[in-house]
mmCIF file of C-alpha atoms in Angstrom:
data_model
loop_
_atom_site.group_PDB
_atom_site.id
_atom_site.type_symbol
_atom_site.label_atom_id
_atom_site.label_comp_id
_atom_site.label_asym_id
_atom_site.label_seq_id
_atom_site.Cartn_x
_atom_site.Cartn_y
_atom_site.Cartn_z
ATOM 1 C CA UNK A 1 -0.391 0.295 0.144
ATOM 2 C CA UNK A 2 1.314 3.233 -0.636
ATOM 3 C CA UNK A 3 1.027 6.393 0.628
ATOM 4 C CA UNK A 4 -1.821 8.546 -0.763
ATOM 5 C CA UNK A 5 -3.503 12.156 -0.074
ATOM 6 C CA UNK A 6 -6.865 10.321 0.743
ATOM 7 C CA UNK A 7 -5.521 7.669 3.372
ATOM 8 C CA UNK A 8 -3.215 9.935 5.085
ATOM 9 C CA UNK A 9 -6.177 12.263 5.630
ATOM 10 C CA UNK A 10 -8.545 9.538 6.479
ATOM 11 C CA UNK A 11 -5.711 8.801 9.089
ATOM 12 C CA UNK A 12 -5.946 12.347 11.011
ATOM 13 C CA UNK A 13 -2.604 13.487 8.872
ATOM 14 C CA UNK A 14 -1.933 16.188 6.495
ATOM 15 C CA UNK A 15 0.182 15.756 3.490
ATOM 16 C CA UNK A 16 -0.128 19.140 2.500
ATOM 17 C CA UNK A 17 3.602 20.301 3.085
ATOM 18 C CA UNK A 18 5.042 17.456 2.271
ATOM 19 C CA UNK A 19 3.284 17.435 -1.488
ATOM 20 C CA UNK A 20 4.464 20.535 -1.863
ATOM 21 C CA UNK A 21 7.994 20.026 -1.104
ATOM 22 C CA UNK A 22 8.101 16.600 -3.002
ATOM 23 C CA UNK A 23 6.160 18.941 -6.175
ATOM 24 C CA UNK A 24 3.957 16.833 -6.702
ATOM 25 C CA UNK A 25 0.749 19.507 -5.375
ATOM 26 C CA UNK A 26 0.702 20.903 -8.793
ATOM 27 C CA UNK A 27 -1.793 23.127 -7.235
ATOM 28 C CA UNK A 28 -0.456 24.026 -3.873
ATOM 29 C CA UNK A 29 0.878 27.636 -2.861
ATOM 30 C CA UNK A 30 3.505 28.067 -1.144
ATOM 31 C CA UNK A 31 2.402 31.760 -0.140
ATOM 32 C CA UNK A 32 0.798 30.207 3.071
ATOM 33 C CA UNK A 33 0.243 26.473 4.492
ATOM 34 C CA UNK A 34 -0.951 27.485 7.998
ATOM 35 C CA UNK A 35 -2.288 30.166 9.944
ATOM 36 C CA UNK A 36 -0.078 33.167 10.545
ATOM 37 C CA UNK A 37 0.038 34.682 13.788
ATOM 38 C CA UNK A 38 0.549 38.442 14.642
ATOM 39 C CA UNK A 39 1.218 39.786 18.271
ATOM 40 C CA UNK A 40 1.708 43.731 19.704
ATOM 41 C CA UNK A 41 3.234 45.109 22.374
ATOM 42 C CA UNK A 42 3.200 48.799 23.588
ATOM 43 C CA UNK A 43 4.038 51.078 26.392
ATOM 44 C CA UNK A 44 7.900 50.953 24.863
ATOM 45 C CA UNK A 45 9.682 54.180 22.713
ATOM 46 C CA UNK A 46 11.977 51.624 21.347
ATOM 47 C CA UNK A 47 11.674 50.242 18.540
ATOM 48 C CA UNK A 48 13.533 46.812 17.144
ATOM 49 C CA UNK A 49 13.497 45.673 13.703
ATOM 50 C CA UNK A 50 14.139 42.070 13.867
ATOM 51 C CA UNK A 51 14.936 39.951 10.317
ATOM 52 C CA UNK A 52 13.190 37.461 9.329
ATOM 53 C CA UNK A 53 15.431 35.168 10.329
ATOM 54 C CA UNK A 54 15.490 36.320 13.431
ATOM 55 C CA UNK A 55 11.727 36.546 13.601
ATOM 56 C CA UNK A 56 11.720 32.868 12.703
ATOM 57 C CA UNK A 57 13.662 32.130 15.794
ATOM 58 C CA UNK A 58 11.809 33.564 18.092
ATOM 59 C CA UNK A 59 8.413 32.028 16.567
ATOM 60 C CA UNK A 60 10.097 28.599 17.168
ATOM 61 C CA UNK A 61 11.396 29.691 20.981
ATOM 62 C CA UNK A 62 8.428 31.144 21.875
ATOM 63 C CA UNK A 63 6.464 27.764 20.538
ATOM 64 C CA UNK A 64 8.717 25.908 22.421
ATOM 65 C CA UNK A 65 7.742 27.284 25.618
ATOM 66 C CA UNK A 66 4.129 27.764 25.394
ATOM 67 C CA UNK A 67 3.546 23.419 24.546
ATOM 68 C CA UNK A 68 6.603 22.249 26.643
ATOM 69 C CA UNK A 69 7.871 20.743 24.042
ATOM 70 C CA UNK A 70 11.488 22.561 24.297
ATOM 71 C CA UNK A 71 13.312 18.939 25.821
ATOM 72 C CA UNK A 72 15.376 17.443 23.408
ATOM 73 C CA UNK A 73 12.984 16.665 20.959
ATOM 74 C CA UNK A 74 12.605 20.676 20.323
ATOM 75 C CA UNK A 75 9.422 22.669 19.730
ATOM 76 C CA UNK A 76 8.137 19.615 16.584
ATOM 77 C CA UNK A 77 7.640 16.442 18.692
ATOM 78 C CA UNK A 78 4.022 17.263 18.979
ATOM 79 C CA UNK A 79 3.769 16.821 14.959
ATOM 80 C CA UNK A 80 5.597 13.525 15.331
ATOM 81 C CA UNK A 81 2.856 11.609 17.675
ATOM 82 C CA UNK A 82 3.464 8.130 18.344
ATOM 83 C CA UNK A 83 1.530 5.282 19.946
ATOM 84 C CA UNK A 84 2.718 5.297 23.469
ATOM 85 C CA UNK A 85 3.247 9.064 23.786
ATOM 86 C CA UNK A 86 6.894 8.299 24.031
ATOM 87 C CA UNK A 87 8.492 11.935 22.071
ATOM 88 C CA UNK A 88 9.546 11.005 18.404
ATOM 89 C CA UNK A 89 13.234 12.742 19.172
ATOM 90 C CA UNK A 90 15.036 11.731 16.597
ATOM 91 C CA UNK A 91 12.618 12.778 13.928
ATOM 92 C CA UNK A 92 11.418 16.242 15.589
ATOM 93 C CA UNK A 93 15.265 17.341 16.089
ATOM 94 C CA UNK A 94 15.848 16.601 12.607
ATOM 95 C CA UNK A 95 13.900 19.743 11.564
ATOM 96 C CA UNK A 96 15.581 22.388 13.370
ATOM 97 C CA UNK A 97 19.087 20.019 12.895
ATOM 98 C CA UNK A 98 18.757 18.067 10.228
ATOM 99 C CA UNK A 99 22.640 16.816 10.138
ATOM 100 C CA UNK A 100 22.508 15.775 13.814
ATOM 101 C CA UNK A 101 23.666 12.304 14.165
ATOM 102 C CA UNK A 102 22.216 9.559 16.656
ATOM 103 C CA UNK A 103 21.338 6.341 15.195
ATOM 104 C CA UNK A 104 23.594 6.100 12.475
ATOM 105 C CA UNK A 105 26.402 7.622 14.981
ATOM 106 C CA UNK A 106 29.835 6.040 14.077
ATOM 107 C CA UNK A 107 28.432 4.342 11.157
ATOM 108 C CA UNK A 108 28.668 4.644 6.986
ATOM 109 C CA UNK A 109 27.801 2.343 4.062
ATOM 110 C CA UNK A 110 26.312 -0.335 4.626
ATOM 111 C CA UNK A 111 26.273 -0.021 8.602
ATOM 112 C CA UNK A 112 23.219 2.620 8.361
ATOM 113 C CA UNK A 113 21.222 0.428 6.644
ATOM 114 C CA UNK A 114 21.622 -2.413 8.807
ATOM 115 C CA UNK A 115 21.290 -0.800 11.767
ATOM 116 C CA UNK A 116 18.078 1.132 10.550
ATOM 117 C CA UNK A 117 16.730 -2.284 9.794
ATOM 118 C CA UNK A 118 17.770 -3.899 13.066
ATOM 119 C CA UNK A 119 16.179 -0.932 15.091
ATOM 120 C CA UNK A 120 12.476 -1.096 12.753
ATOM 121 C CA UNK A 121 12.456 -5.222 13.090
ATOM 122 C CA UNK A 122 12.643 -4.321 17.094
ATOM 123 C CA UNK A 123 9.789 -1.507 16.809
ATOM 124 C CA UNK A 124 7.554 -4.264 14.738
ATOM 125 C CA UNK A 125 8.463 -7.508 17.338
ATOM 126 C CA UNK A 126 7.608 -4.762 20.377
ATOM 127 C CA UNK A 127 4.446 -3.642 18.479
ATOM 128 C CA UNK A 128 3.652 -7.263 17.950
ATOM 129 C CA UNK A 129 4.124 -8.457 21.793
ATOM 130 C CA UNK A 130 2.057 -5.321 23.192
ATOM 131 C CA UNK A 131 -0.703 -7.542 20.922
ATOM 132 C CA UNK A 132 -1.621 -4.735 18.464
ATOM 133 C CA UNK A 133 0.751 -5.355 15.594
ATOM 134 C CA UNK A 134 2.254 -2.094 13.204
ATOM 135 C CA UNK A 135 -0.634 -0.876 11.252
ATOM 136 C CA UNK A 136 -0.306 1.343 8.516
ATOM 137 C CA UNK A 137 -3.151 2.724 8.919
ATOM 138 C CA UNK A 138 -3.105 4.203 12.295
ATOM 139 C CA UNK A 139 -4.293 6.992 13.218
ATOM 140 C CA UNK A 140 -2.065 10.146 12.639
ATOM 141 C CA UNK A 141 0.613 8.146 11.491
ATOM 142 C CA UNK A 142 1.385 7.318 15.020
ATOM 143 C CA UNK A 143 2.699 3.929 13.830
ATOM 144 C CA UNK A 144 5.533 5.103 11.450
ATOM 145 C CA UNK A 145 6.057 7.341 14.253
ATOM 146 C CA UNK A 146 6.612 4.714 17.107
ATOM 147 C CA UNK A 147 8.109 2.265 13.704
ATOM 148 C CA UNK A 148 10.900 4.553 12.793
ATOM 149 C CA UNK A 149 11.805 7.417 15.880
ATOM 150 C CA UNK A 150 14.363 6.756 16.507
ATOM 151 C CA UNK A 151 16.181 7.079 13.176
ATOM 152 C CA UNK A 152 17.924 10.406 12.437
ATOM 153 C CA UNK A 153 18.020 11.613 8.505
ATOM 154 C CA UNK A 154 20.954 9.590 7.481
ATOM 155 C CA UNK A 155 19.114 6.371 8.842
ATOM 156 C CA UNK A 156 15.773 7.718 7.273
ATOM 157 C CA UNK A 157 18.230 8.154 3.859
ATOM 158 C CA UNK A 158 19.253 4.337 4.033
ATOM 159 C CA UNK A 159 15.514 3.719 4.348
ATOM 160 C CA UNK A 160 13.858 6.022 1.754
ATOM 161 C CA UNK A 161 16.897 4.965 -0.743
ATOM 162 C CA UNK A 162 15.916 1.677 -0.101
ATOM 163 C CA UNK A 163 20.258 0.993 0.926
ATOM 164 C CA UNK A 164 21.432 -2.907 0.455
ATOM 165 C CA UNK A 165 18.079 -3.889 -0.203
ATOM 166 C CA UNK A 166 16.602 -3.888 3.236
ATOM 167 C CA UNK A 167 13.553 -2.296 3.171
ATOM 168 C CA UNK A 168 10.356 -2.707 1.646
ATOM 169 C CA UNK A 169 8.249 -0.546 -0.964
ATOM 170 C CA UNK A 170 5.889 0.938 2.022
ATOM 171 C CA UNK A 171 8.675 1.094 4.155
ATOM 172 C CA UNK A 172 10.556 3.738 1.912
ATOM 173 C CA UNK A 173 7.444 5.894 1.345
ATOM 174 C CA UNK A 174 7.057 6.169 4.774
ATOM 175 C CA UNK A 175 10.563 7.221 5.042
ATOM 176 C CA UNK A 176 10.492 9.946 2.033
ATOM 177 C CA UNK A 177 7.194 11.024 3.600
ATOM 178 C CA UNK A 178 8.989 11.784 7.194
ATOM 179 C CA UNK A 179 11.542 13.687 5.427
ATOM 180 C CA UNK A 180 9.275 15.732 3.521
ATOM 181 C CA UNK A 181 7.748 16.665 6.536
ATOM 182 C CA UNK A 182 10.616 17.546 8.419
ATOM 183 C CA UNK A 183 11.793 19.949 5.537
ATOM 184 C CA UNK A 184 8.288 21.618 4.799
ATOM 185 C CA UNK A 185 7.859 22.272 8.564
ATOM 186 C CA UNK A 186 11.952 23.634 7.999
ATOM 187 C CA UNK A 187 10.352 25.935 5.557
ATOM 188 C CA UNK A 188 7.638 26.883 8.038
ATOM 189 C CA UNK A 189 4.918 24.758 5.929
ATOM 190 C CA UNK A 190 2.672 22.818 7.771
ATOM 191 C CA UNK A 191 2.972 19.038 7.621
ATOM 192 C CA UNK A 192 1.356 16.365 10.618
ATOM 193 C CA UNK A 193 -1.949 15.501 12.674
ATOM 194 C CA UNK A 194 -4.879 17.292 11.168
ATOM 195 C CA UNK A 195 -5.222 17.936 14.832
ATOM 196 C CA UNK A 196 -2.127 19.738 15.520
ATOM 197 C CA UNK A 197 -2.181 22.075 12.662
ATOM 198 C CA UNK A 198 -3.786 25.187 14.479
ATOM 199 C CA UNK A 199 -0.760 25.068 16.777
ATOM 200 C CA UNK A 200 1.356 25.406 13.986
ATOM 201 C CA UNK A 201 3.087 29.616 13.048
ATOM 202 C CA UNK A 202 4.565 30.190 9.769
ATOM 203 C CA UNK A 203 7.677 31.570 11.520
ATOM 204 C CA UNK A 204 8.316 33.493 7.418
ATOM 205 C CA UNK A 205 5.315 34.686 7.310
ATOM 206 C CA UNK A 206 4.916 34.944 3.710
ATOM 207 C CA UNK A 207 8.539 35.856 2.656
ATOM 208 C CA UNK A 208 8.916 33.553 0.073
ATOM 209 C CA UNK A 209 12.672 34.573 0.035
ATOM 210 C CA UNK A 210 13.300 34.046 3.244
ATOM 211 C CA UNK A 211 11.770 31.063 3.160
ATOM 212 C CA UNK A 212 13.738 29.330 0.199
ATOM 213 C CA UNK A 213 16.658 30.153 2.233
ATOM 214 C CA UNK A 214 15.519 28.227 5.278
ATOM 215 C CA UNK A 215 15.454 25.671 2.677
ATOM 216 C CA UNK A 216 18.726 25.756 1.463
ATOM 217 C CA UNK A 217 19.707 25.712 5.107
ATOM 218 C CA UNK A 218 18.175 22.706 5.638
ATOM 219 C CA UNK A 219 19.050 21.354 2.728
ATOM 220 C CA UNK A 220 23.026 22.078 3.163
ATOM 221 C CA UNK A 221 22.766 20.271 6.741
ATOM 222 C CA UNK A 222 21.467 17.212 5.951
ATOM 223 C CA UNK A 223 23.762 14.617 5.785
ATOM 224 C CA UNK A 224 26.326 13.076 2.669
ATOM 225 C CA UNK A 225 24.702 10.174 1.706
ATOM 226 C CA UNK A 226 21.289 12.117 1.185
ATOM 227 C CA UNK A 227 23.707 14.404 -1.036
ATOM 228 C CA UNK A 228 24.335 11.683 -3.775
ATOM 229 C CA UNK A 229 21.027 11.562 -4.883
ATOM 230 C CA UNK A 230 20.250 13.262 -7.786
ATOM 231 C CA UNK A 231 16.746 14.147 -6.458
ATOM 232 C CA UNK A 232 18.501 16.197 -3.788
ATOM 233 C CA UNK A 233 20.901 17.734 -6.488
ATOM 234 C CA UNK A 234 18.003 18.769 -8.419
ATOM 235 C CA UNK A 235 15.978 20.049 -5.049
ATOM 236 C CA UNK A 236 18.808 22.062 -3.953
ATOM 237 C CA UNK A 237 19.546 23.549 -7.695
ATOM 238 C CA UNK A 238 15.937 24.378 -7.622
ATOM 239 C CA UNK A 239 15.718 25.788 -4.353
ATOM 240 C CA UNK A 240 18.328 28.118 -4.938
ATOM 241 C CA UNK A 241 16.501 29.540 -7.905
ATOM 242 C CA UNK A 242 13.306 29.821 -6.144
ATOM 243 C CA UNK A 243 15.641 31.911 -3.544
ATOM 244 C CA UNK A 244 17.379 33.776 -6.590
ATOM 245 C CA UNK A 245 13.785 34.959 -8.346
ATOM 246 C CA UNK A 246 12.149 35.816 -4.511
ATOM 247 C CA UNK A 247 14.988 38.082 -3.545
ATOM 248 C CA UNK A 248 14.920 40.333 -6.527
ATOM 249 C CA UNK A 249 11.087 40.552 -6.774
ATOM 250 C CA UNK A 250 12.408 42.310 -3.625
ATOM 251 C CA UNK A 251 14.305 44.510 -4.795
ATOM 252 C CA UNK A 252 17.368 43.241 -3.203
ATOM 253 C CA UNK A 253 20.384 41.392 -4.145
ATOM 254 C CA UNK A 254 20.457 37.496 -3.516
ATOM 255 C CA UNK A 255 23.278 36.324 -1.038
ATOM 256 C CA UNK A 256 26.091 34.048 -3.483
ATOM 257 C CA UNK A 257 24.605 30.314 -1.903
ATOM 258 C CA UNK A 258 25.904 28.384 -4.215
ATOM 259 C CA UNK A 259 26.575 24.375 -3.204
ATOM 260 C CA UNK A 260 30.425 22.981 -3.034
ATOM 261 C CA UNK A 261 27.946 20.072 -4.520
ATOM 262 C CA UNK A 262 29.275 18.942 -8.198
ATOM 263 C CA UNK A 263 26.076 17.035 -9.229
ATOM 264 C CA UNK A 264 23.203 20.196 -7.523
ATOM 265 C CA UNK A 265 26.333 23.452 -9.417
ATOM 266 C CA UNK A 266 26.246 21.291 -12.531
ATOM 267 C CA UNK A 267 21.538 21.188 -12.388
ATOM 268 C CA UNK A 268 21.546 24.793 -11.340
ATOM 269 C CA UNK A 269 23.758 25.941 -14.515
ATOM 270 C CA UNK A 270 21.420 24.296 -16.746
ATOM 271 C CA UNK A 271 18.688 25.985 -14.672
ATOM 272 C CA UNK A 272 19.939 29.169 -15.389
ATOM 273 C CA UNK A 273 20.715 28.797 -18.880
ATOM 274 C CA UNK A 274 17.040 27.440 -19.311
ATOM 275 C CA UNK A 275 15.078 29.583 -17.081
ATOM 276 C CA UNK A 276 12.479 26.952 -17.161
ATOM 277 C CA UNK A 277 10.053 25.786 -14.118
ATOM 278 C CA UNK A 278 12.564 22.617 -12.869
ATOM 279 C CA UNK A 279 9.312 21.515 -10.286
ATOM 280 C CA UNK A 280 7.245 20.519 -12.866
ATOM 281 C CA UNK A 281 8.823 17.618 -12.112
ATOM 282 C CA UNK A 282 12.099 16.179 -9.563
ATOM 283 C CA UNK A 283 14.131 13.555 -11.686
ATOM 284 C CA UNK A 284 15.472 10.594 -9.372
ATOM 285 C CA UNK A 285 18.483 9.152 -11.450
ATOM 286 C CA UNK A 286 20.959 10.345 -13.350
ATOM 287 C CA UNK A 287 19.157 8.407 -16.545
ATOM 288 C CA UNK A 288 15.964 10.397 -16.019
ATOM 289 C CA UNK A 289 18.102 13.518 -15.796
ATOM 290 C CA UNK A 290 19.515 13.315 -19.148
ATOM 291 C CA UNK A 291 15.979 13.290 -20.848
ATOM 292 C CA UNK A 292 14.511 16.806 -19.085
ATOM 293 C CA UNK A 293 14.558 19.217 -21.899
ATOM 294 C CA UNK A 294 16.203 22.155 -19.227
ATOM 295 C CA UNK A 295 18.841 20.169 -18.684
ATOM 296 C CA UNK A 296 20.079 19.632 -22.716
ATOM 297 C CA UNK A 297 23.488 20.494 -23.494
ATOM 298 C CA UNK A 298 24.419 19.533 -20.333
ATOM 299 C CA UNK A 299 24.411 15.480 -20.306
ATOM 300 C CA UNK A 300 27.921 14.985 -21.234
ATOM 301 C CA UNK A 301 29.498 16.206 -18.094
ATOM 302 C CA UNK A 302 26.810 14.318 -16.179
ATOM 303 C CA UNK A 303 28.658 10.638 -15.556
ATOM 304 C CA UNK A 304 31.762 12.361 -14.498
ATOM 305 C CA UNK A 305 30.243 14.616 -12.138
ATOM 306 C CA UNK A 306 27.695 11.754 -10.957
ATOM 307 C CA UNK A 307 31.245 9.750 -10.261
ATOM 308 C CA UNK A 308 32.574 12.801 -8.422
ATOM 309 C CA UNK A 309 29.419 13.417 -6.366
ATOM 310 C CA UNK A 310 29.158 9.651 -5.210
ATOM 311 C CA UNK A 311 32.960 9.492 -3.986
ATOM 312 C CA UNK A 312 32.785 13.254 -2.405
ATOM 313 C CA UNK A 313 29.848 11.914 -0.419
ATOM 314 C CA UNK A 314 31.539 8.461 0.601
ATOM 315 C CA UNK A 315 34.405 10.065 1.580
ATOM 316 C CA UNK A 316 32.272 12.522 3.749
ATOM 317 C CA UNK A 317 30.571 10.309 5.419
ATOM 318 C CA UNK A 318 33.658 7.895 6.552
ATOM 319 C CA UNK A 319 34.795 11.356 7.832
ATOM 320 C CA UNK A 320 31.125 12.315 9.758
ATOM 321 C CA UNK A 321 31.327 8.777 10.995
ATOM 322 C CA UNK A 322 34.909 8.832 12.676
ATOM 323 C CA UNK A 323 33.837 12.208 13.592
ATOM 324 C CA UNK A 324 30.852 11.228 15.596
ATOM 325 C CA UNK A 325 30.535 10.261 18.841
ATOM 326 C CA UNK A 326 29.673 6.507 20.103
ATOM 327 C CA UNK A 327 27.265 7.808 22.655
ATOM 328 C CA UNK A 328 24.545 6.886 20.985
ATOM 329 C CA UNK A 329 25.536 3.188 20.807
ATOM 330 C CA UNK A 330 24.151 2.355 24.012
ATOM 331 C CA UNK A 331 20.978 3.195 22.218
ATOM 332 C CA UNK A 332 21.222 0.508 19.590
ATOM 333 C CA UNK A 333 18.926 -2.832 19.159
ATOM 334 C CA UNK A 334 20.817 -5.623 20.714
#
């Protein structure tokens, strides 16, 4: 069974931001994905203007204080509810810190996938032992978050990409949905349980340039394995194009936010030349990328760039494994 807007809505889950981030909701507008809140205060003769980024931080901090979700899981825990109420700390933390390592600490390559498989199998067994096996259609996706609640984003990427062939199509779909949800929330686009949607405030308040800059920051912070994918590189290049367009529409000059990722750089060059709408379709493989009209003329450079990109990702993954502390090892399943 695949994830669709229909079965998600029936289970109390809003996929609006996830579909927008994935580029599959053709009618979705990035202008607003949740109710916007405004506040005013008086009695002071001193006025301070905060940048959009500072306003976003303040909105997040205020939410954490009001909801009591300012612990290890951060202010986003309510959007990843589990069947037993245990915070899905790794999933929530990745919204504000997608590069944080926990389940993947000290691991690289195939070891990440094997660890994720073991963790998920342990969760399946625990649910079965409780008398209530895993239910894909669980209310608000609670069993999804229980199943993958302790997977950091590197581990989720291993599931999404079916690294080592260890994961089912259903598991891949769930991981991809959660990853899109994390990215959407980081962009100020609501995605999560319908019951929690009213509590979410768009921290960018309709500033699309700031929203796309936040998207770039998020994408740049994800793990090296995710950055080897054609899909990531296409979304990263597209986000930069969108950021530059929205910034110039405001009459400002965009910052130089070029990626150090070889594939994202090549795709951005192709997008700049074609000036087409790349989000109409996001290619998932190099071969699919070659078929895109806006990429025409750049095909001869692709194979070498992809090879360079993969080699860079592997090297960075090994370096991250060496640098990450093994403190999370005690939490690994036996």
